[in-house]
């Protein structure tokens, strides 16, 4: 079956612009996660949704970052007033939900470059 | 919160040899330890995991061991093959069995033919 998909695969933007990154989870997965991965580092947790609500957004670095999942399926990560330091690969993962024991299935990521 | 340290950062082995990657964690309440493999241009993929109620788990050429007293766990790959070349990450939940994972910095494994 289809895995987690993310669009776009690459996004180049200018400093100060607004960007939206989209994640389509595996059908039936109630949990959805956003991570950020900088070069040579492991994924860094940003936010976790259980259904439509953000169960834990403690990883969002500041108020320029926001994510939604209005219908409990597709999620959008929104970054306002982008900065060069926001350049990274943004990974989305989904799972059956509940606890970390459920395998998280990752998408291929969106590579964001802020010039 | 949880802190996960991973070593080595790079590892090069000859095809057929074994590879061992080690991780330590700080939160004694952590009870779930997954290992992910990430190939170039792809997202991480779970290859094996272990819960704190067992000390070792095997799946064909891959095994994970856990020492709760010392708070470390290791990934063992035997009879390595060139397709094992990738970056491997260990992880642990931030709070016991919570859904939020903290990842190590990764180990780049190269298997030379």
Coordinates of N, CA and C in Angstrom, one line a residue:
Chain A
X1 N 0.8 -1.2 0.0 CA 0.0 0.0 0.0 C 0.8 1.2 0.0
X2 N 0.2 2.4 -0.1 CA 0.9 3.7 -0.2 C 1.5 4.0 1.2
X3 N 2.7 4.5 1.2 CA 3.3 5.0 2.4 C 3.0 6.4 2.6
X4 N 3.8 7.0 3.5 CA 3.7 8.4 3.8 C 4.2 9.3 2.7
X5 N 3.5 10.2 2.2 CA 4.0 11.1 1.1 C 4.1 12.5 1.6
X6 N 5.1 13.2 1.1 CA 5.3 14.6 1.4 C 5.5 15.4 0.2
X7 N 4.9 16.6 0.2 CA 5.1 17.5 -0.9 C 5.4 18.9 -0.4
X8 N 6.2 19.7 -1.2 CA 7.0 19.3 -2.3 C 8.2 18.5 -1.7
X9 N 9.0 17.9 -2.6 CA 10.2 17.2 -2.2 C 11.3 18.1 -1.9
X10 N 11.3 19.2 -2.7 CA 12.2 20.3 -2.4 C 11.5 21.7 -2.5
X11 N 12.0 22.6 -1.6 CA 11.4 23.9 -1.6 C 12.6 24.9 -1.4
X12 N 12.7 25.8 -2.3 CA 13.7 26.9 -2.2 C 12.9 28.2 -2.0
X13 N 13.2 28.9 -1.0 CA 12.5 30.2 -0.7 C 13.5 31.2 -0.3
X14 N 13.1 32.4 -0.2 CA 13.9 33.5 0.2 C 13.6 33.9 1.7
X15 N 14.6 34.4 2.3 CA 14.5 34.8 3.7 C 13.3 35.7 3.9
X16 N 12.5 35.5 4.9 CA 11.3 36.3 5.1 C 10.0 35.8 4.5
X17 N 10.1 34.8 3.6 CA 8.9 34.3 2.9 C 8.2 33.3 3.8
X18 N 6.9 33.0 3.4 CA 6.1 32.0 4.1 C 6.1 30.7 3.3
X19 N 6.2 29.6 4.0 CA 6.1 28.3 3.3 C 5.2 27.3 3.9
X20 N 4.6 26.5 3.1 CA 3.8 25.4 3.7 C 4.3 24.1 3.2
X21 N 4.4 23.1 4.1 CA 4.9 21.8 3.7 C 3.7 20.8 4.0
X22 N 3.5 19.9 3.1 CA 2.3 19.0 3.3 C 2.7 17.6 3.5
X23 N 1.9 16.9 4.4 CA 2.2 15.5 4.7 C 0.9 14.7 4.5
X24 N 0.9 13.6 3.7 CA -0.2 12.7 3.6 C 0.2 11.4 4.3
X25 N -0.4 11.1 5.5 CA -0.1 9.9 6.2 C -0.7 8.6 5.6
X26 N -0.2 7.5 6.2 CA -0.8 6.3 5.8 C -2.3 6.2 6.2
X27 N -3.2 5.8 5.4 CA -4.6 5.7 5.7 C -4.8 4.9 6.9
X28 N -5.6 5.5 7.8 CA -6.0 4.8 9.1 C -5.0 5.1 10.2
X29 N -3.9 5.8 10.0 CA -3.0 6.2 11.0 C -3.5 7.4 11.7
X30 N -3.8 7.3 13.0 CA -4.3 8.4 13.8 C -3.2 9.4 14.3
X31 N -2.0 8.9 14.4 CA -0.9 9.7 14.9 C -0.1 10.2 13.8
X32 N 0.3 11.5 13.9 CA 1.2 12.1 12.9 C 2.2 12.9 13.6
X33 N 3.4 12.8 13.1 CA 4.6 13.5 13.7 C 5.3 14.4 12.6
X34 N 5.8 15.5 13.1 CA 6.7 16.3 12.3 C 8.1 16.3 13.0
X35 N 9.1 16.1 12.2 CA 10.5 16.2 12.7 C 11.3 17.1 11.7
X36 N 12.4 17.6 12.3 CA 13.3 18.4 11.4 C 14.7 17.7 11.5
X37 N 15.3 17.5 10.4 CA 16.6 16.9 10.3 C 17.6 17.8 9.7
X38 N 18.6 18.2 10.4 CA 19.7 19.0 9.9 C 20.8 18.1 9.4
X39 N 21.7 18.6 8.6 CA 22.7 17.8 8.0 C 23.6 17.1 9.1
X40 N 23.7 15.8 9.0 CA 24.6 15.1 9.9 C 24.0 14.9 11.3
X41 N 22.7 15.1 11.4 CA 22.0 15.0 12.7 C 20.8 14.0 12.6
X42 N 20.4 13.5 13.7 CA 19.2 12.7 13.8 C 17.9 13.6 13.7
X43 N 16.8 13.0 13.4 CA 15.5 13.7 13.4 C 15.3 14.4 14.7
X44 N 14.8 15.6 14.7 CA 14.5 16.3 15.9 C 12.9 16.6 16.0
X45 N 12.3 16.1 17.0 CA 10.9 16.2 17.2 C 10.4 17.6 17.1
X46 N 9.3 17.9 16.4 CA 8.7 19.2 16.4 C 7.3 19.2 17.0
X47 N 6.4 18.3 16.5 CA 5.0 18.3 16.9 C 4.4 17.0 16.7
X48 N 3.4 16.6 17.5 CA 2.7 15.3 17.4 C 1.2 15.6 17.4
X49 N 0.5 15.0 16.5 CA -1.0 15.0 16.4 C -1.5 13.6 16.7
X50 N -2.6 13.6 17.5 CA -3.4 12.4 17.7 C -4.8 12.8 17.2
X51 N -5.1 12.3 16.0 CA -6.4 12.8 15.4 C -6.2 14.2 14.9
X52 N -7.1 15.1 15.2 CA -7.0 16.5 14.7 C -6.3 17.4 15.6
X53 N -6.1 17.0 16.9 CA -5.5 17.9 17.8 C -4.0 17.7 18.0
X54 N -3.3 18.8 18.3 CA -1.8 18.7 18.6 C -1.7 18.2 20.0
X55 N -1.2 17.0 20.2 CA -1.1 16.4 21.5 C 0.2 17.0 22.2
X56 N 1.2 17.3 21.4 CA 2.4 17.8 21.9 C 3.1 18.6 20.9
X57 N 3.2 19.9 21.2 CA 3.9 20.8 20.2 C 5.2 21.4 20.8
X58 N 5.7 20.7 21.8 CA 6.8 21.3 22.6 C 8.1 21.4 21.8
X59 N 8.2 20.8 20.6 CA 9.4 20.8 19.8 C 9.4 22.0 18.8
X60 N 8.3 22.7 18.7 CA 8.3 23.8 17.7 C 9.3 24.9 18.3
X61 N 10.2 25.3 17.4 CA 11.3 26.2 18.0 C 10.8 27.6 18.4
X62 N 9.8 28.1 17.7 CA 9.3 29.4 18.1 C 7.9 29.6 17.4
X63 N 7.3 30.8 17.6 CA 6.0 31.0 17.1 C 5.9 31.2 15.6
X64 N 7.0 31.2 14.9 CA 7.0 31.2 13.4 C 6.5 29.9 12.8
X65 N 6.6 28.9 13.6 CA 6.2 27.5 13.2 C 4.8 27.2 13.7
X66 N 4.0 26.6 12.8 CA 2.7 26.2 13.2 C 2.3 25.0 12.3
X67 N 1.5 24.1 12.8 CA 1.1 22.9 12.1 C -0.4 22.7 12.3
X68 N -1.1 22.2 11.3 CA -2.5 21.9 11.4 C -2.8 20.5 10.8
X69 N -3.9 19.9 11.3 CA -4.4 18.7 10.8 C -5.9 18.7 10.9
X70 N -6.6 19.5 10.1 CA -8.0 19.8 10.4 C -9.0 18.6 10.3
X71 N -8.7 17.6 9.5 CA -9.6 16.5 9.3 C -9.0 15.2 9.8
X72 N -7.9 15.3 10.5 CA -7.3 14.1 11.1 C -6.6 13.2 10.1
X73 N -6.3 13.8 9.0 CA -5.5 13.0 8.0 C -4.3 13.8 7.5
X74 N -4.5 14.6 6.4 CA -3.4 15.4 5.9 C -3.0 16.5 6.9
X75 N -1.7 16.8 7.0 CA -1.2 17.8 7.9 C -0.4 18.8 7.0
X76 N -0.4 20.0 7.5 CA 0.4 21.1 6.9 C 1.3 21.7 7.9
X77 N 2.6 21.8 7.7 CA 3.5 22.5 8.5 C 3.7 23.9 7.9
X78 N 3.5 24.9 8.7 CA 3.6 26.3 8.1 C 4.7 27.1 8.8
X79 N 5.5 27.7 8.0 CA 6.6 28.5 8.6 C 6.5 29.9 8.1
X80 N 6.4 30.8 9.0 CA 6.3 32.3 8.6 C 7.7 32.9 8.7
X81 N 7.9 34.0 7.9 CA 9.1 34.8 8.0 C 10.4 33.9 8.1
X82 N 10.5 33.0 7.1 CA 11.6 32.0 7.1 C 13.0 32.7 7.3
X83 N 13.8 32.0 8.0 CA 15.2 32.4 8.3 C 16.1 31.3 7.7
X84 N 17.4 31.7 7.4 CA 18.3 30.8 6.8 C 18.5 29.6 7.7
X85 N 18.4 29.8 9.0 CA 18.6 28.7 10.0 C 17.4 27.6 9.9
X86 N 16.4 28.0 9.2 CA 15.3 27.0 9.0 C 15.6 26.0 8.0
X87 N 16.6 26.2 7.2 CA 17.0 25.2 6.2 C 17.3 23.8 6.8
X88 N 16.6 22.8 6.3 CA 16.8 21.5 6.8 C 15.8 20.6 6.0
X89 N 15.9 19.3 6.3 CA 14.9 18.3 5.8 C 13.8 18.2 6.8
X90 N 12.5 18.4 6.4 CA 11.4 18.3 7.3 C 10.7 16.9 7.0
X91 N 10.7 16.1 8.0 CA 10.2 14.7 7.9 C 8.9 14.6 8.6
X92 N 8.0 13.9 8.0 CA 6.7 13.6 8.5 C 6.6 12.0 8.8
X93 N 6.0 11.6 9.8 CA 5.8 10.2 10.1 C 4.4 10.0 10.6
X94 N 3.9 8.8 10.4 CA 2.6 8.5 11.0 C 2.6 7.1 11.6
X95 N 1.7 6.9 12.5 CA 1.6 5.6 13.2 C 0.2 5.3 13.6
X96 N 0.0 4.1 14.0 CA -1.4 3.7 14.5 C -1.8 4.5 15.7
X97 N -0.8 5.1 16.4 CA -1.1 6.0 17.5 C -1.1 5.4 18.8
X98 N -1.1 6.2 19.8 CA -1.3 5.8 21.2 C 0.0 5.9 22.0
X99 N 1.0 5.1 21.6 CA 2.3 5.2 22.3 C 3.4 5.1 21.3
X100 N 4.7 5.3 21.8 CA 5.8 5.1 20.9 C 6.0 3.7 20.5
X101 N 5.4 2.7 21.1 CA 5.5 1.3 20.7 C 5.0 1.1 19.3
X102 N 4.1 1.9 18.8 CA 3.7 1.7 17.5 C 4.7 2.3 16.5
X103 N 5.1 1.5 15.5 CA 6.1 1.9 14.5 C 5.7 3.2 13.9
X104 N 6.7 4.1 13.8 CA 6.5 5.3 13.1 C 7.0 5.1 11.6
X105 N 6.2 5.4 10.7 CA 6.5 5.2 9.3 C 6.8 6.6 8.7
X106 N 8.0 6.8 8.2 CA 8.5 8.1 7.8 C 8.2 8.3 6.3
X107 N 8.0 9.5 5.9 CA 7.9 9.9 4.5 C 9.4 10.3 4.1
X108 N 9.5 10.6 2.8 CA 10.9 10.9 2.2 C 11.4 12.3 2.6
X109 N 10.5 13.1 3.2 CA 11.0 14.4 3.6 C 10.8 15.5 2.6
X110 N 10.8 16.8 3.0 CA 10.8 18.0 2.2 C 12.1 18.7 2.5
X111 N 13.0 18.9 1.5 CA 14.2 19.6 1.8 C 13.9 21.1 1.6
X112 N 14.0 21.9 2.7 CA 13.8 23.3 2.6 C 15.1 24.1 2.6
X113 N 15.2 24.9 1.6 CA 16.4 25.8 1.6 C 16.0 27.2 1.6
X114 N 16.5 28.0 2.6 CA 16.1 29.4 2.7 C 17.4 30.2 2.3
X115 N 17.2 31.0 1.2 CA 18.4 31.7 0.7 C 18.5 33.1 1.4
Chain B
X1 N 14.6 15.9 30.5 CA 14.2 15.0 29.3 C 15.3 14.0 28.9
X2 N 15.0 13.2 28.0 CA 15.9 12.1 27.6 C 17.0 12.7 26.7
X3 N 18.2 12.1 26.9 CA 19.4 12.4 26.1 C 19.9 11.1 25.6
X4 N 20.1 11.0 24.3 CA 20.6 9.8 23.6 C 22.0 10.1 22.9
X5 N 23.0 9.3 23.3 CA 24.3 9.5 22.7 C 24.6 8.2 21.9
X6 N 25.1 8.4 20.7 CA 25.4 7.3 19.8 C 26.8 7.3 19.3
X7 N 27.4 6.1 19.2 CA 28.8 6.0 18.8 C 29.0 4.7 18.0
X8 N 29.9 4.6 17.0 CA 30.6 5.7 16.5 C 29.8 6.6 15.5
X9 N 30.4 7.7 15.1 CA 29.6 8.5 14.1 C 29.8 7.9 12.7
X10 N 31.0 7.2 12.4 CA 31.2 6.6 11.2 C 31.8 5.2 11.5
X11 N 31.5 4.2 10.6 CA 32.0 2.9 10.8 C 32.2 2.3 9.4
X12 N 33.3 1.8 9.1 CA 33.6 1.1 7.9 C 34.1 -0.3 8.1
X13 N 33.4 -1.3 7.4 CA 33.7 -2.7 7.6 C 33.8 -3.3 6.2
X14 N 34.5 -4.5 6.2 CA 34.5 -5.3 5.0 C 33.3 -6.2 4.9
X15 N 32.9 -6.4 3.8 CA 31.7 -7.3 3.5 C 31.9 -8.6 4.3
X16 N 30.9 -9.1 5.0 CA 31.0 -10.3 5.7 C 31.4 -10.1 7.2
X17 N 32.0 -9.0 7.5 CA 32.3 -8.7 8.9 C 31.1 -8.3 9.7
X18 N 31.2 -8.2 11.0 CA 30.1 -7.7 11.9 C 30.3 -6.2 12.1
X19 N 29.2 -5.6 12.4 CA 29.2 -4.1 12.8 C 28.4 -4.0 14.1
X20 N 28.9 -3.1 15.0 CA 28.3 -2.9 16.2 C 28.1 -1.4 16.4
X21 N 27.0 -0.9 16.8 CA 26.7 0.5 17.0 C 26.1 0.6 18.4
X22 N 26.6 1.6 19.2 CA 26.2 1.6 20.6 C 25.5 3.0 20.9
X23 N 24.5 2.9 21.8 CA 23.8 4.1 22.3 C 23.6 4.0 23.8
X24 N 23.7 5.2 24.4 CA 23.4 5.3 25.8 C 22.2 6.3 25.9
X25 N 21.5 6.2 27.0 CA 20.3 7.0 27.3 C 20.4 7.5 28.7
X26 N 19.6 8.5 29.0 CA 19.8 9.1 30.3 C 18.5 8.8 31.2
X27 N 17.4 8.7 30.6 CA 16.1 8.5 31.4 C 15.9 7.1 31.8
X28 N 16.0 6.7 33.0 CA 15.8 5.4 33.5 C 14.4 4.9 33.3
X29 N 13.5 5.8 33.0 CA 12.1 5.4 32.8 C 11.8 4.9 31.4
X30 N 12.8 5.2 30.5 CA 12.6 4.8 29.1 C 12.5 3.3 29.0
X31 N 11.5 2.9 28.1 CA 11.2 1.4 28.1 C 11.1 0.9 26.6
X32 N 11.5 1.7 25.7 CA 11.3 1.3 24.3 C 12.4 1.9 23.5
X33 N 13.1 1.0 22.7 CA 14.3 1.5 22.0 C 14.3 1.0 20.6
X34 N 14.0 1.8 19.6 CA 13.9 1.5 18.2 C 15.3 1.8 17.5
X35 N 15.5 1.1 16.5 CA 16.7 1.4 15.6 C 16.1 1.7 14.2
X36 N 16.6 2.8 13.6 CA 16.1 3.1 12.2 C 17.3 3.1 11.3
X37 N 17.0 2.8 10.0 CA 18.0 2.8 8.9 C 17.6 3.9 7.9
X38 N 18.5 4.8 7.6 CA 18.1 5.8 6.6 C 19.1 5.8 5.4
X39 N 18.5 5.5 4.3 CA 19.3 5.5 3.0 C 19.2 6.9 2.4
X40 N 20.2 7.2 1.6 CA 20.3 8.6 1.0 C 19.0 9.0 0.3
X41 N 18.5 10.2 0.7 CA 17.3 10.7 0.0 C 16.0 10.1 0.5
X42 N 16.1 9.3 1.5 CA 14.8 8.6 2.0 C 14.6 8.9 3.5
X43 N 13.4 8.7 3.9 CA 13.1 8.8 5.4 C 13.6 7.6 6.1
X44 N 13.8 7.7 7.4 CA 14.3 6.6 8.3 C 13.2 5.5 8.2
X45 N 13.7 4.2 8.3 CA 12.9 3.1 8.3 C 13.2 2.2 9.5
X46 N 12.2 1.8 10.3 CA 12.4 1.0 11.5 C 13.0 -0.4 11.0
X47 N 14.1 -0.8 11.7 CA 14.6 -2.1 11.3 C 14.5 -3.1 12.5
X48 N 14.5 -2.7 13.7 CA 14.3 -3.5 14.8 C 14.1 -2.6 16.1
X49 N 13.4 -3.2 17.0 CA 13.2 -2.4 18.3 C 13.2 -3.4 19.5
X50 N 13.3 -2.9 20.6 CA 13.3 -3.7 21.8 C 12.6 -3.0 23.0
X51 N 11.9 -3.7 23.8 CA 11.3 -3.2 24.9 C 12.1 -3.6 26.2
X52 N 11.9 -2.8 27.2 CA 12.8 -3.0 28.4 C 12.6 -4.3 29.2
X53 N 11.6 -5.1 28.8 CA 11.3 -6.3 29.5 C 12.2 -7.5 29.0
X54 N 13.0 -7.2 27.9 CA 13.9 -8.2 27.4 C 15.3 -7.7 27.2
X55 N 16.2 -8.6 27.2 CA 17.6 -8.1 27.1 C 18.2 -8.2 25.7
X56 N 17.6 -9.0 24.8 CA 18.1 -9.2 23.5 C 16.9 -9.6 22.6
X57 N 17.1 -9.1 21.3 CA 16.1 -9.5 20.3 C 16.8 -9.6 19.0
X58 N 16.5 -10.7 18.2 CA 17.2 -11.0 17.0 C 16.2 -11.0 15.8
X59 N 16.6 -10.6 14.7 CA 15.8 -10.7 13.4 C 16.8 -11.0 12.3
X60 N 17.0 -12.3 12.0 CA 18.0 -12.7 10.9 C 19.4 -12.2 11.3
X61 N 19.9 -11.3 10.5 CA 21.3 -10.8 10.7 C 21.4 -9.7 11.7
X62 N 20.3 -9.2 12.1 CA 20.3 -8.0 13.0 C 19.8 -8.4 14.4
X63 N 20.5 -7.8 15.4 CA 20.2 -8.1 16.8 C 20.3 -6.8 17.6
X64 N 19.6 -6.6 18.6 CA 19.7 -5.5 19.5 C 19.8 -6.0 20.9
X65 N 20.7 -5.5 21.7 CA 20.9 -5.9 23.1 C 20.6 -4.6 24.0
X66 N 20.1 -4.9 25.2 CA 19.8 -3.8 26.1 C 20.3 -4.1 27.5
X67 N 21.0 -3.1 28.0 CA 21.5 -3.2 29.4 C 20.8 -2.1 30.2
X68 N 19.8 -2.4 30.9 CA 19.0 -1.3 31.6 C 19.8 -0.7 32.8
X69 N 20.6 -1.5 33.4 CA 21.4 -1.1 34.5 C 22.4 0.0 34.1
X70 N 23.1 -0.3 33.0 CA 24.1 0.7 32.4 C 23.4 1.7 31.5
X71 N 22.2 1.5 31.2 CA 21.4 2.4 30.3 C 22.1 2.6 29.0
X72 N 22.4 1.4 28.4 CA 22.8 1.4 27.0 C 22.3 0.3 26.2
X73 N 22.2 0.5 24.9 CA 21.7 -0.6 24.0 C 22.5 -0.5 22.7
X74 N 22.6 -1.7 22.1 CA 23.5 -1.8 20.9 C 22.8 -2.5 19.8
X75 N 23.2 -2.1 18.6 CA 22.8 -2.8 17.3 C 23.9 -3.6 16.8
X76 N 23.6 -4.9 16.5 CA 24.6 -5.8 16.0 C 24.1 -6.3 14.6
X77 N 25.0 -6.1 13.6 CA 24.7 -6.6 12.3 C 25.8 -7.6 11.9
X78 N 25.4 -8.8 11.6 CA 26.4 -9.9 11.3 C 26.4 -10.1 9.7
X79 N 27.4 -10.7 9.2 CA 27.6 -11.0 7.8 C 27.1 -9.8 7.0
X80 N 27.8 -8.6 7.2 CA 27.4 -7.4 6.5 C 27.5 -7.5 5.0
X81 N 26.5 -6.8 4.4 CA 26.5 -6.8 2.9 C 26.5 -5.3 2.4
X82 N 26.9 -5.1 1.2 CA 27.0 -3.7 0.7 C 25.7 -2.9 0.9
X83 N 24.6 -3.6 0.8 CA 23.3 -3.0 0.9 C 22.9 -2.6 2.3
X84 N 23.8 -3.0 3.3 CA 23.6 -2.5 4.7 C 24.2 -1.1 4.8
X85 N 24.9 -0.6 3.8 CA 25.5 0.7 3.9 C 24.4 1.7 4.0
X86 N 24.4 2.6 5.0 CA 23.3 3.6 5.3 C 23.7 4.3 6.6
X87 N 22.8 5.2 7.0 CA 23.0 5.8 8.3 C 22.0 5.2 9.3
X88 N 22.5 4.8 10.4 CA 21.6 4.1 11.4 C 21.4 5.1 12.6
X89 N 20.2 5.1 13.1 CA 19.9 6.0 14.2 C 19.2 5.1 15.3
X90 N 19.7 5.3 16.6 CA 19.0 4.8 17.7 C 18.0 5.9 18.2
X91 N 17.1 5.5 19.0 CA 16.1 6.4 19.6 C 15.6 5.9 20.9
X92 N 15.0 6.8 21.7 CA 14.3 6.4 22.9 C 13.2 7.4 23.2
X93 N 12.2 7.0 23.9 CA 11.1 8.0 24.1 C 11.5 9.0 25.2
X94 N 11.0 10.2 25.1 CA 11.4 11.2 26.0 C 10.9 11.0 27.5
X95 N 9.8 10.3 27.6 CA 9.2 10.1 28.9 C 8.6 8.7 28.9
X96 N 9.4 7.7 29.4 CA 8.9 6.4 29.5 C 8.5 5.8 28.2
X97 N 7.2 5.5 28.0 CA 6.7 5.0 26.8 C 6.0 6.1 26.0
X98 N 6.3 7.3 26.1 CA 5.6 8.4 25.4 C 5.9 8.3 23.9
X99 N 5.1 8.9 23.2 CA 5.1 8.8 21.7 C 6.2 9.7 21.1
X100 N 6.9 10.5 21.9 CA 7.9 11.5 21.4 C 9.2 10.8 21.5
X101 N 9.9 10.7 20.4 CA 11.2 10.0 20.3 C 12.3 11.0 20.3
X102 N 13.4 10.7 21.0 CA 14.7 11.4 20.9 C 15.6 10.5 20.1
X103 N 16.2 11.1 19.1 CA 17.1 10.3 18.2 C 18.6 10.6 18.5
X104 N 19.5 9.6 18.4 CA 20.9 9.8 18.4 C 21.3 10.6 17.1
X105 N 22.6 10.9 17.0 CA 23.1 11.7 15.9 C 23.4 10.8 14.7
X106 N 23.3 9.5 14.8 CA 23.5 8.7 13.7 C 24.9 8.1 13.5
X107 N 24.9 6.9 12.8 CA 26.2 6.3 12.5 C 26.1 6.0 11.0
X108 N 27.1 6.5 10.3 CA 27.2 6.2 8.9 C 28.0 4.9 8.7
X109 N 27.3 3.9 8.3 CA 28.0 2.6 8.1 C 28.3 2.4 6.6
X110 N 29.5 2.0 6.3 CA 30.0 1.7 5.0 C 30.5 0.3 4.9
X111 N 29.9 -0.5 4.1 CA 30.3 -1.9 3.9 C 31.0 -2.0 2.6
X112 N 32.3 -2.3 2.7 CA 33.2 -2.4 1.5 C 33.1 -3.7 0.9
X113 N 32.9 -3.9 -0.4 CA 32.8 -5.2 -1.1 C 34.2 -5.8 -1.1

